[in-house]
Amino acid sequence: MFDVAIIGGGPGGYVAAERAGAAGLSVVLFERKSLGGVCLNEGCIPTKTLLYGAKVYNYAVNGDHYGVYAQNPSFNYGEFVKRKDKVVKKLVGGIKAAMKGYKVQVVSESATIKGRSAEGIEIVAGSESYLCRNLLVCTGSEAAVPPFPGLKEAGEVIVTNREILALQEQPKELVVIGGGVIGMEFAAFYSTLGTKVTVVEMLPKILGPMDDEISSMLQGIYAKRGVNFCLKCKVTGIEGNTVVYEDPEGKQCRVSGDKILVSVGRRANFAGLGLENIGVEMATNPAGRPVGIKVDEHMRTNIPNVYAAGDVTGFSMLAHTASREGEVAINNILGKADRMRYNAIPGVVYTNPEVAGVGLTESEAKAKGIDFKVVKLPMAYSGRFVAENEGGEGICKLIVGAKYHEVLGAHMLGNPCSEIIQSMCIAIEQEMTLEQIKEVVFPHPTVGEIIKETAFALK
Ligand code: NAI
């Protein structure tokens, strides 16, 4: 009998296992593929490793901006891929060691929920059966691939985030369907290496939920670097290596590439888990289709002692959300008061320059009817930013309550805003006002000072 069984070893599951193990609970963790889940094996970490390679190459190419002259900088795509695999292997090894350290029993099999009795919840994996007092489901998500006519016939030309990471050769021409986070990160990577990239996006903007002004600035930067953006263009089919889409006037257009990346969102993994064997209720979309496991703010499902965390819940599909949700579930299992709050979940896009945001955007604040103010400054108000980003564009934008100036949202473009944004997560969590932020001593010179400068810019 285990105190907790966790199905899925991604950032939801393995972090929960660590926390549970540290608290002295006996834990069994089922992972059918590789510890670390999508994030570590085919998402966050491999893409950041590749993007860093592209960034270093970009520094070499543009060294003259800083008085550095490299002759004919070049790169070896195969070595990028090898280094990515090495980084992933090292980090997977780290998680394995952590599981051992916390005495978590890792079962490398697909797990199915068999049933529930007075004794506990029964899980079957391989030829073994496991009993547990509590169950946490963290089975993640996979790329949603719409049934575009002609998609199946197109075969290996079509890739998702998973297959594109395994490519051993750089595509010469890449068509990206969906200008969201995944689409833009791969567009950034490949365009830096000289691939001709076209992004086909059905909305009028890239990076849907991010701040409108920042999305448009980023689009402008990549358009200047040669990325072709087709906005308000809905993909209707695939013909071999050609994407067929409808332009804003309803005209049928075509664009070809040697690879076509489908990055139009993700769908929760819950099929075949046996959730129905214990009666777990699902969250549904307006059409009544199940989209994820229904949970409350404590990550509890409708069944006592059964929890879910991460992408399998069908919303806020981010690794860091999953980890925190896993912690909340374990704390509730331990009887500690803890609940999930979603008002300060940061979002980062690792393009170059990076985009980072947390809390409400201007359009969200408007839609909610909130009385708010916007204060913004170019990143160039930070001396460190100017020193390190020759000709670089950037912006810092804060959304605050009109009366008390409490921080409601923060949105940035410019390196390294991914490393600065957490201060604004703390500000939102702690309901800090701009007046309080003004009293904090920021290290100088840092790009982070832009936040304090922006706070002082409020009229
Ligand atoms: P997404 O939801 O960010 O973007 C998908 C885009 O595809 C949307 O803009 C949508 O309008 C567009 N689209 C949908 N159907 C289309 C069609 N038929 N024609 C043209 N455009 C179409 O989804 P994405 O990029 O696949 O990312 C999936 C998840 O992974 C997201 O939840 C994201 O938050 C997460 N993720 C996070 C990362 C990060 O935090 N840096 C990195 C990568 C993924």
Short mmCIF file of C-alpha atoms and ligand atoms in Angstrom, two decimals:
data_model
loop_
_atom_site.label_atom_id
_atom_site.label_comp_id
_atom_site.label_asym_id
_atom_site.label_seq_id
_atom_site.Cartn_x
_atom_site.Cartn_y
_atom_site.Cartn_z
CA MET A 1 0.00 0.00 0.00
CA PHE A 2 1.40 3.38 -1.02
CA ASP A 3 0.38 6.73 0.47
CA VAL A 4 0.37 8.25 -3.03
CA ALA A 5 0.39 6.85 -6.55
CA ILE A 6 1.27 9.36 -9.26
CA ILE A 7 0.58 8.61 -12.91
CA GLY A 8 2.86 10.64 -15.19
CA GLY A 9 6.43 11.75 -14.55
CA GLY A 10 6.42 15.23 -16.10
CA PRO A 11 6.83 18.53 -14.22
CA GLY A 12 3.48 17.91 -12.52
CA GLY A 13 4.21 14.34 -11.47
CA TYR A 14 7.91 14.35 -10.64
CA VAL A 15 7.74 17.58 -8.61
CA ALA A 16 4.76 16.18 -6.70
CA ALA A 17 6.72 12.96 -6.10
CA GLU A 18 9.67 14.96 -4.75
CA ARG A 19 7.46 16.98 -2.40
CA ALA A 20 5.57 13.88 -1.22
CA GLY A 21 8.79 11.94 -0.71
CA ALA A 22 10.34 14.85 1.21
CA ALA A 23 7.29 14.88 3.49
CA GLY A 24 7.83 11.21 4.29
CA LEU A 25 4.99 9.75 2.20
CA SER A 26 5.53 6.45 0.38
CA VAL A 27 5.21 7.16 -3.33
CA VAL A 28 4.93 5.10 -6.50
CA LEU A 29 5.36 7.00 -9.78
CA PHE A 30 4.30 5.49 -13.12
CA GLU A 31 5.97 6.81 -16.27
CA ARG A 32 5.64 4.87 -19.52
CA LYS A 33 8.18 6.89 -21.52
CA SER A 34 10.87 9.01 -19.94
CA LEU A 35 10.96 10.91 -16.63
CA GLY A 36 10.60 14.64 -17.21
CA GLY A 37 7.62 14.28 -19.55
CA VAL A 38 7.03 16.48 -22.57
CA CYS A 39 8.70 19.49 -20.95
CA LEU A 40 12.05 17.83 -20.51
CA ASN A 41 12.05 15.38 -23.41
CA GLU A 42 10.22 17.10 -26.23
CA GLY A 43 9.30 20.60 -25.09
CA CYS A 44 10.76 23.31 -22.88
CA ILE A 45 14.30 22.05 -22.33
CA PRO A 46 15.22 20.74 -25.81
CA THR A 47 13.78 23.85 -27.49
CA LYS A 48 15.64 26.18 -25.13
CA THR A 49 18.87 24.27 -25.80
CA LEU A 50 18.42 24.62 -29.56
CA LEU A 51 17.37 28.27 -29.26
CA TYR A 52 20.49 29.00 -27.24
CA GLY A 53 22.65 27.50 -30.01
CA ALA A 54 20.91 29.76 -32.52
CA LYS A 55 21.45 32.74 -30.20
CA VAL A 56 25.19 32.07 -29.94
CA TYR A 57 25.37 31.79 -33.73
CA ASN A 58 23.45 35.05 -33.99
CA TYR A 59 25.96 36.74 -31.63
CA ALA A 60 28.79 35.50 -33.84
CA VAL A 61 27.10 36.82 -36.98
CA ASN A 62 26.34 40.18 -35.40
CA GLY A 63 29.55 40.47 -33.39
CA ASP A 64 30.51 43.56 -35.42
CA HIS A 65 27.76 45.47 -33.54
CA TYR A 66 30.01 45.13 -30.52
CA GLY A 67 33.37 45.52 -32.27
CA VAL A 68 33.95 41.78 -32.57
CA TYR A 69 34.73 40.32 -35.99
CA ALA A 70 34.28 36.59 -36.54
CA GLN A 71 35.18 35.37 -40.01
CA ASN A 72 32.45 33.40 -41.78
CA PRO A 73 30.60 32.20 -38.68
CA SER A 74 28.91 28.90 -39.32
CA PHE A 75 27.07 26.23 -37.37
CA ASN A 76 26.67 22.49 -37.44
CA TYR A 77 23.00 21.54 -37.14
CA GLY A 78 23.87 17.97 -36.14
CA GLU A 79 25.88 19.29 -33.19
CA PHE A 80 22.93 21.40 -32.04
CA VAL A 81 20.84 18.23 -32.02
CA LYS A 82 23.57 16.22 -30.24
CA ARG A 83 23.95 18.87 -27.54
CA LYS A 84 20.17 18.99 -27.08
CA ASP A 85 20.13 15.21 -26.55
CA LYS A 86 23.03 15.48 -24.10
CA VAL A 87 21.27 18.19 -22.05
CA VAL A 88 18.05 16.16 -21.94
CA LYS A 89 19.92 13.00 -20.90
CA LYS A 90 21.70 14.84 -18.09
CA LEU A 91 18.48 16.34 -16.72
CA VAL A 92 16.56 13.08 -16.97
CA GLY A 93 19.41 11.52 -14.98
CA GLY A 94 18.98 14.29 -12.40
CA ILE A 95 15.31 13.45 -11.96
CA LYS A 96 16.09 9.73 -11.67
CA ALA A 97 18.59 10.52 -8.92
CA ALA A 98 16.07 12.78 -7.16
CA MET A 99 13.44 10.00 -7.24
CA LYS A 100 15.96 7.64 -5.65
CA GLY A 101 16.86 10.27 -3.06
CA TYR A 102 13.21 10.71 -2.08
CA LYS A 103 12.65 6.92 -2.09
CA VAL A 104 10.05 7.17 -4.83
CA GLN A 105 9.40 3.83 -6.53
CA VAL A 106 9.46 4.51 -10.27
CA VAL A 107 7.55 2.05 -12.45
CA SER A 108 8.39 2.36 -16.17
CA GLU A 109 5.06 1.07 -17.42
CA SER A 110 1.74 2.38 -18.63
CA ALA A 111 -0.66 2.54 -15.66
CA THR A 112 -4.41 1.91 -15.67
CA ILE A 113 -6.85 2.65 -12.86
CA LYS A 114 -8.69 -0.58 -12.11
CA GLY A 115 -11.05 0.34 -9.33
CA ARG A 116 -11.61 1.65 -5.84
CA SER A 117 -12.61 -0.14 -2.65
CA ALA A 118 -12.49 0.41 1.11
CA GLU A 119 -8.85 -0.75 0.94
CA GLY A 120 -7.78 1.90 -1.53
CA ILE A 121 -7.39 2.66 -5.23
CA GLU A 122 -6.04 -0.11 -7.41
CA ILE A 123 -3.63 0.64 -10.27
CA VAL A 124 -2.37 -1.95 -12.72
CA ALA A 125 0.91 -1.51 -14.57
CA GLY A 126 2.56 -4.28 -16.56
CA SER A 127 1.77 -7.50 -14.75
CA GLU A 128 1.69 -5.87 -11.31
CA SER A 129 -1.09 -4.37 -9.25
CA TYR A 130 -0.56 -1.48 -6.82
CA LEU A 131 -2.80 -0.22 -4.02
CA CYS A 132 -2.71 3.39 -2.91
CA ARG A 133 -4.50 5.67 -0.46
CA ASN A 134 -4.30 8.70 -2.77
CA LEU A 135 -3.98 9.03 -6.52
CA LEU A 136 -2.60 11.99 -8.46
CA VAL A 137 -3.09 11.98 -12.24
CA CYS A 138 -0.51 14.04 -14.17
CA THR A 139 -0.63 12.49 -17.63
CA GLY A 140 -0.08 15.73 -19.53
CA SER A 141 -1.06 16.55 -23.09
CA GLU A 142 -0.07 15.93 -26.68
CA ALA A 143 -0.07 18.07 -29.79
CA ALA A 144 -3.57 18.54 -31.20
CA VAL A 145 -3.44 17.72 -34.91
CA PRO A 146 -6.66 18.71 -36.66
CA PRO A 147 -7.87 16.36 -39.38
CA PHE A 148 -6.92 18.74 -42.22
CA PRO A 149 -7.85 17.15 -45.55
CA GLY A 150 -4.69 15.66 -47.06
CA LEU A 151 -2.78 15.63 -43.76
CA LYS A 152 -2.41 11.86 -43.50
CA GLU A 153 -1.27 11.55 -47.11
CA ALA A 154 1.41 14.18 -46.54
CA GLY A 155 3.29 11.71 -44.29
CA GLU A 156 6.63 12.76 -42.85
CA VAL A 157 6.41 16.31 -44.20
CA ILE A 158 4.08 16.98 -41.27
CA VAL A 159 5.74 17.43 -37.90
CA THR A 160 4.64 18.45 -34.41
CA ASN A 161 6.87 19.74 -31.61
CA ARG A 162 7.96 16.13 -31.08
CA GLU A 163 9.10 15.13 -34.57
CA ILE A 164 10.65 18.50 -35.39
CA LEU A 165 13.01 18.09 -32.44
CA ALA A 166 14.19 14.77 -33.81
CA LEU A 167 15.04 16.13 -37.30
CA GLN A 168 18.66 15.43 -38.16
CA GLU A 169 18.70 18.02 -40.92
CA GLN A 170 17.64 21.63 -41.01
CA PRO A 171 14.63 22.22 -43.28
CA LYS A 172 15.28 24.74 -46.05
CA GLU A 173 11.70 25.95 -46.02
CA LEU A 174 9.36 25.57 -43.07
CA VAL A 175 5.65 26.33 -42.94
CA VAL A 176 4.34 26.83 -39.41
CA ILE A 177 0.61 26.34 -38.91
CA GLY A 178 -0.35 28.35 -35.80
CA GLY A 179 1.56 31.44 -34.64
CA GLY A 180 1.28 30.58 -30.93
CA VAL A 181 4.11 29.88 -28.49
CA ILE A 182 5.39 26.69 -30.11
CA GLY A 183 5.07 28.11 -33.62
CA MET A 184 6.96 31.28 -32.76
CA GLU A 185 9.77 29.53 -30.89
CA PHE A 186 10.45 27.23 -33.85
CA ALA A 187 10.03 30.13 -36.31
CA ALA A 188 12.66 32.01 -34.25
CA PHE A 189 15.05 29.06 -34.16
CA TYR A 190 14.90 28.13 -37.82
CA SER A 191 14.77 31.65 -39.24
CA THR A 192 17.96 32.50 -37.29
CA LEU A 193 19.66 29.57 -39.00
CA GLY A 194 18.55 30.73 -42.45
CA THR A 195 15.48 28.55 -43.04
CA LYS A 196 12.79 30.35 -45.01
CA VAL A 197 9.86 30.42 -42.55
CA THR A 198 6.18 31.18 -43.19
CA VAL A 199 3.75 31.41 -40.27
CA VAL A 200 0.08 30.87 -41.10
CA GLU A 201 -2.14 32.09 -38.25
CA MET A 202 -5.92 32.37 -38.28
CA LEU A 203 -6.11 35.17 -35.69
CA PRO A 204 -5.23 38.79 -36.53
CA LYS A 205 -2.15 38.48 -34.28
CA ILE A 206 0.58 36.07 -33.25
CA LEU A 207 0.87 34.83 -29.63
CA GLY A 208 -2.87 35.06 -29.03
CA PRO A 209 -3.09 35.63 -25.25
CA MET A 210 0.03 37.85 -24.97
CA ASP A 211 -0.14 41.66 -24.91
CA ASP A 212 -1.26 42.97 -28.34
CA GLU A 213 1.39 45.68 -28.65
CA ILE A 214 4.19 43.29 -27.71
CA SER A 215 2.96 40.57 -30.10
CA SER A 216 2.93 43.13 -32.87
CA MET A 217 6.45 44.39 -32.01
CA LEU A 218 7.79 40.83 -32.02
CA GLN A 219 6.11 40.14 -35.34
CA GLY A 220 7.73 43.29 -36.77
CA ILE A 221 11.17 42.18 -35.56
CA TYR A 222 10.86 38.73 -37.14
CA ALA A 223 9.27 40.10 -40.32
CA LYS A 224 12.38 42.30 -40.72
CA ARG A 225 14.49 39.17 -40.36
CA GLY A 226 12.60 37.56 -43.23
CA VAL A 227 9.81 35.54 -41.58
CA ASN A 228 6.67 35.67 -43.70
CA PHE A 229 3.50 36.14 -41.62
CA CYS A 230 0.07 35.28 -43.04
CA LEU A 231 -2.40 36.49 -40.40
CA LYS A 232 -6.18 36.07 -40.46
CA CYS A 233 -5.40 33.04 -42.62
CA LYS A 234 -7.11 29.78 -41.81
CA VAL A 235 -5.54 26.55 -42.95
CA THR A 236 -8.06 24.41 -44.78
CA GLY A 237 -5.97 21.54 -46.11
CA ILE A 238 -2.63 20.05 -47.04
CA GLU A 239 -1.56 18.99 -50.54
CA GLY A 240 1.71 17.09 -50.25
CA ASN A 241 4.24 19.62 -48.99
CA THR A 242 1.86 22.55 -49.55
CA VAL A 243 -0.39 24.21 -47.00
CA VAL A 244 -3.68 25.48 -48.38
CA TYR A 245 -5.26 28.39 -46.54
CA GLU A 246 -7.95 30.99 -46.91
CA ASP A 247 -6.68 34.57 -46.82
CA PRO A 248 -8.69 37.40 -45.16
CA GLU A 249 -10.57 37.99 -48.44
CA GLY A 250 -11.59 34.35 -48.62
CA LYS A 251 -9.17 33.61 -51.45
CA GLN A 252 -7.47 30.19 -51.51
CA CYS A 253 -3.70 30.52 -51.16
CA ARG A 254 -0.82 28.07 -50.98
CA VAL A 255 2.58 27.98 -49.38
CA SER A 256 5.08 25.12 -49.53
CA GLY A 257 7.89 23.89 -47.35
CA ASP A 258 10.02 20.78 -46.97
CA LYS A 259 8.50 20.50 -43.48
CA ILE A 260 5.13 21.65 -42.13
CA LEU A 261 4.91 22.21 -38.38
CA VAL A 262 1.46 21.82 -36.87
CA SER A 263 1.35 23.90 -33.68
CA VAL A 264 -2.31 24.72 -33.14
CA GLY A 265 -2.60 23.81 -29.47
CA ARG A 266 -2.53 20.71 -27.31
CA ARG A 267 -5.04 18.23 -25.97
CA ALA A 268 -5.11 16.55 -22.56
CA ASN A 269 -4.10 12.86 -22.30
CA PHE A 270 -6.76 10.92 -20.45
CA ALA A 271 -7.91 8.23 -22.88
CA GLY A 272 -7.28 4.67 -21.71
CA LEU A 273 -6.42 5.67 -18.15
CA GLY A 274 -9.45 3.94 -16.65
CA LEU A 275 -10.83 7.13 -15.10
CA GLU A 276 -14.32 5.85 -15.82
CA ASN A 277 -13.64 2.79 -13.62
CA ILE A 278 -13.77 5.04 -10.56
CA GLY A 279 -16.21 7.63 -11.94
CA VAL A 280 -13.91 10.65 -12.34
CA GLU A 281 -15.83 13.61 -13.74
CA MET A 282 -14.48 15.40 -16.80
CA ALA A 283 -14.44 19.10 -17.70
CA THR A 284 -16.19 19.64 -21.03
CA ASN A 285 -16.10 22.24 -23.79
CA PRO A 286 -19.28 24.11 -24.87
CA ALA A 287 -20.01 21.27 -27.31
CA GLY A 288 -20.01 18.82 -24.37
CA ARG A 289 -16.77 17.08 -25.39
CA PRO A 290 -14.42 16.14 -22.50
CA VAL A 291 -11.30 18.32 -22.52
CA GLY A 292 -9.65 17.41 -19.24
CA ILE A 293 -10.12 16.13 -15.69
CA LYS A 294 -12.36 18.43 -13.68
CA VAL A 295 -10.64 19.71 -10.52
CA ASP A 296 -11.28 22.28 -7.82
CA GLU A 297 -8.75 24.79 -6.53
CA HIS A 298 -7.21 22.09 -4.32
CA MET A 299 -6.68 19.91 -7.41
CA ARG A 300 -9.30 17.46 -6.09
CA THR A 301 -11.49 15.58 -8.53
CA ASN A 302 -15.06 14.60 -7.66
CA ILE A 303 -13.73 11.30 -6.23
CA PRO A 304 -12.29 11.40 -2.68
CA ASN A 305 -8.48 11.00 -2.57
CA VAL A 306 -8.16 11.36 -6.35
CA TYR A 307 -6.34 14.47 -7.61
CA ALA A 308 -5.16 15.73 -10.99
CA ALA A 309 -2.52 18.31 -11.91
CA GLY A 310 -0.97 19.76 -15.05
CA ASP A 311 -2.06 19.70 -18.69
CA VAL A 312 -4.45 16.78 -18.09
CA THR A 313 -6.81 19.29 -16.47
CA GLY A 314 -7.07 20.93 -19.90
CA PHE A 315 -6.23 24.52 -18.97
CA SER A 316 -3.11 26.63 -18.23
CA MET A 317 -0.98 24.12 -20.13
CA LEU A 318 2.37 25.23 -18.77
CA ALA A 319 5.12 23.26 -17.03
CA HIS A 320 5.34 25.69 -14.12
CA THR A 321 1.57 25.59 -13.59
CA ALA A 322 1.76 21.79 -13.50
CA SER A 323 4.52 21.79 -10.87
CA ARG A 324 2.64 24.17 -8.60
CA GLU A 325 -0.60 22.22 -9.07
CA GLY A 326 1.28 19.04 -8.12
CA GLU A 327 2.51 20.75 -4.95
CA VAL A 328 -1.00 21.92 -4.11
CA ALA A 329 -2.31 18.36 -4.51
CA ILE A 330 0.41 16.93 -2.24
CA ASN A 331 -0.15 19.64 0.39
CA ASN A 332 -3.85 18.81 0.42
CA ILE A 333 -3.04 15.12 0.76
CA LEU A 334 -0.85 16.09 3.73
CA GLY A 335 -3.76 18.04 5.22
CA LYS A 336 -2.07 21.44 4.74
CA ALA A 337 -4.22 24.37 3.61
CA ASP A 338 -3.13 25.20 0.06
CA ARG A 339 -4.98 26.19 -3.07
CA MET A 340 -4.20 27.09 -6.66
CA ARG A 341 -4.37 30.72 -7.79
CA TYR A 342 -4.19 31.47 -11.49
CA ASN A 343 -3.91 35.26 -11.46
CA ALA A 344 -0.11 35.31 -11.40
CA ILE A 345 0.97 32.53 -13.76
CA PRO A 346 3.79 33.84 -15.95
CA GLY A 347 4.02 33.15 -19.66
CA VAL A 348 7.32 33.35 -21.52
CA VAL A 349 8.13 33.00 -25.20
CA TYR A 350 11.83 32.27 -25.75
CA THR A 351 12.24 34.11 -29.01
CA ASN A 352 15.16 36.53 -29.37
CA PRO A 353 14.19 39.00 -27.96
CA GLU A 354 12.18 37.19 -25.33
CA VAL A 355 8.59 37.97 -24.43
CA ALA A 356 7.31 37.60 -20.86
CA GLY A 357 4.03 38.45 -19.23
CA VAL A 358 2.06 37.81 -16.06
CA GLY A 359 -1.40 38.80 -14.90
CA LEU A 360 -3.93 40.80 -16.87
CA THR A 361 -3.22 42.29 -20.28
CA GLU A 362 -4.74 45.61 -21.26
CA SER A 363 -7.43 43.89 -23.30
CA GLU A 364 -8.27 41.46 -20.49
CA ALA A 365 -8.52 44.32 -17.96
CA LYS A 366 -10.84 46.17 -20.37
CA ALA A 367 -12.98 43.08 -20.94
CA LYS A 368 -13.32 42.61 -17.17
CA GLY A 369 -14.48 46.23 -16.79
CA ILE A 370 -11.62 47.00 -14.38
CA ASP A 371 -10.68 50.62 -13.74
CA PHE A 372 -6.97 50.48 -14.61
CA LYS A 373 -3.99 52.47 -15.81
CA VAL A 374 -1.20 51.46 -18.15
CA VAL A 375 2.33 52.69 -17.68
CA LYS A 376 5.10 51.75 -20.06
CA LEU A 377 8.69 52.54 -20.96
CA PRO A 378 11.09 51.41 -23.65
CA MET A 379 13.66 48.93 -22.33
CA ALA A 380 16.28 51.49 -23.32
CA TYR A 381 15.59 53.21 -19.98
CA SER A 382 17.75 50.45 -18.50
CA GLY A 383 21.45 51.19 -18.91
CA ARG A 384 22.32 47.50 -18.82
CA PHE A 385 19.82 46.80 -21.62
CA VAL A 386 21.42 49.46 -23.83
CA ALA A 387 24.91 48.17 -23.04
CA GLU A 388 24.04 44.60 -23.99
CA ASN A 389 21.45 44.94 -26.74
CA GLU A 390 22.92 47.05 -29.53
CA GLY A 391 20.01 48.32 -31.61
CA GLY A 392 17.68 46.09 -29.58
CA GLU A 393 14.01 46.87 -29.21
CA GLY A 394 12.07 46.31 -26.01
CA ILE A 395 9.29 47.53 -23.80
CA CYS A 396 8.08 47.17 -20.22
CA LYS A 397 4.41 47.68 -19.59
CA LEU A 398 2.63 47.57 -16.24
CA ILE A 399 -1.13 47.36 -15.76
CA VAL A 400 -2.20 48.76 -12.38
CA GLY A 401 -5.45 49.46 -10.58
CA ALA A 402 -6.49 53.09 -11.18
CA LYS A 403 -7.01 53.93 -7.51
CA TYR A 404 -4.43 52.04 -5.46
CA HIS A 405 -1.88 51.32 -8.23
CA GLU A 406 -1.73 47.64 -7.29
CA VAL A 407 0.00 45.58 -9.97
CA LEU A 408 -2.52 43.65 -12.07
CA GLY A 409 -0.27 42.71 -14.96
CA ALA A 410 3.25 43.11 -16.33
CA HIS A 411 4.30 42.54 -19.93
CA MET A 412 7.74 42.81 -21.44
CA LEU A 413 9.71 42.40 -24.63
CA GLY A 414 13.50 42.38 -24.48
CA ASN A 415 16.26 40.14 -23.14
CA PRO A 416 16.34 38.74 -20.52
CA CYS A 417 12.76 39.46 -19.49
CA SER A 418 12.15 35.75 -18.79
CA GLU A 419 14.48 36.22 -15.81
CA ILE A 420 12.82 39.40 -14.54
CA ILE A 421 9.15 38.52 -14.76
CA GLN A 422 9.05 36.51 -11.52
CA SER A 423 9.44 39.72 -9.51
CA MET A 424 6.12 40.79 -10.99
CA CYS A 425 4.59 37.38 -10.14
CA ILE A 426 5.53 38.11 -6.52
CA ALA A 427 4.13 41.65 -6.80
CA ILE A 428 0.78 40.35 -8.08
CA GLU A 429 0.64 37.50 -5.54
CA GLN A 430 1.39 39.93 -2.71
CA GLU A 431 -0.90 42.64 -4.11
CA MET A 432 1.98 45.12 -4.16
CA THR A 433 1.43 48.68 -5.31
CA LEU A 434 3.77 50.74 -7.49
CA GLU A 435 4.49 52.90 -4.43
CA GLN A 436 5.82 49.83 -2.59
CA ILE A 437 7.88 48.78 -5.60
CA LYS A 438 9.43 52.27 -5.74
CA GLU A 439 10.81 51.70 -2.21
CA VAL A 440 12.58 48.45 -3.14
CA VAL A 441 16.32 48.66 -3.87
CA PHE A 442 17.05 47.11 -7.28
CA PRO A 443 20.63 46.16 -8.16
CA HIS A 444 22.30 48.52 -10.61
CA PRO A 445 22.97 48.12 -13.46
CA THR A 446 20.40 45.45 -14.30
CA VAL A 447 17.69 45.15 -16.91
CA GLY A 448 15.30 44.49 -14.01
CA GLU A 449 15.59 48.13 -13.01
CA ILE A 450 13.23 48.85 -15.88
CA ILE A 451 10.40 47.79 -13.55
CA LYS A 452 11.26 50.46 -10.99
CA GLU A 453 11.76 53.05 -13.75
CA THR A 454 8.36 52.16 -15.17
CA ALA A 455 6.77 52.44 -11.71
CA PHE A 456 8.15 55.98 -11.45
CA ALA A 457 6.80 56.79 -14.90
CA LEU A 458 3.17 56.56 -13.73
CA LYS A 459 1.57 59.97 -14.02
P1 NAI B 1 -1.18 27.98 -28.90
O1 NAI B 1 -2.55 27.82 -28.40
O2 NAI B 1 -0.19 28.83 -28.17
O3 NAI B 1 -1.22 28.54 -30.40
C1 NAI B 1 -1.92 27.90 -31.44
C2 NAI B 1 -2.24 28.89 -32.53
O4 NAI B 1 -2.74 28.20 -33.66
C3 NAI B 1 -3.31 29.90 -32.12
O5 NAI B 1 -2.80 31.20 -32.29
C4 NAI B 1 -4.48 29.59 -33.09
O6 NAI B 1 -5.19 30.72 -33.45
C5 NAI B 1 -3.75 28.98 -34.28
N1 NAI B 1 -4.58 28.10 -35.13
C6 NAI B 1 -5.44 27.14 -34.72
N2 NAI B 1 -6.02 26.54 -35.80
C7 NAI B 1 -5.51 27.12 -36.91
C8 NAI B 1 -5.73 26.95 -38.32
N3 NAI B 1 -6.56 26.03 -38.81
N4 NAI B 1 -5.05 27.76 -39.16
C9 NAI B 1 -4.18 28.69 -38.70
N5 NAI B 1 -3.95 28.89 -37.38
C10 NAI B 1 -4.59 28.12 -36.48
O7 NAI B 1 -0.63 26.49 -29.07
P2 NAI B 1 0.84 25.93 -29.27
O8 NAI B 1 1.76 26.97 -29.80
O9 NAI B 1 0.67 24.67 -30.05
O10 NAI B 1 1.30 25.63 -27.79
C11 NAI B 1 0.61 24.63 -27.05
C12 NAI B 1 0.77 24.77 -25.57
O11 NAI B 1 2.10 24.57 -25.15
C13 NAI B 1 0.32 26.12 -25.09
O12 NAI B 1 -0.58 25.92 -24.04
C14 NAI B 1 1.58 26.77 -24.60
O13 NAI B 1 1.32 27.59 -23.48
C15 NAI B 1 2.50 25.59 -24.27
N6 NAI B 1 3.88 25.96 -24.53
C16 NAI B 1 4.51 26.85 -23.73
C17 NAI B 1 5.79 27.27 -23.99
C18 NAI B 1 6.42 28.28 -23.12
O14 NAI B 1 5.93 28.52 -22.02
N7 NAI B 1 7.49 28.93 -23.56
C19 NAI B 1 6.54 26.75 -25.13
C20 NAI B 1 5.78 25.86 -25.92
C21 NAI B 1 4.51 25.48 -25.61
#
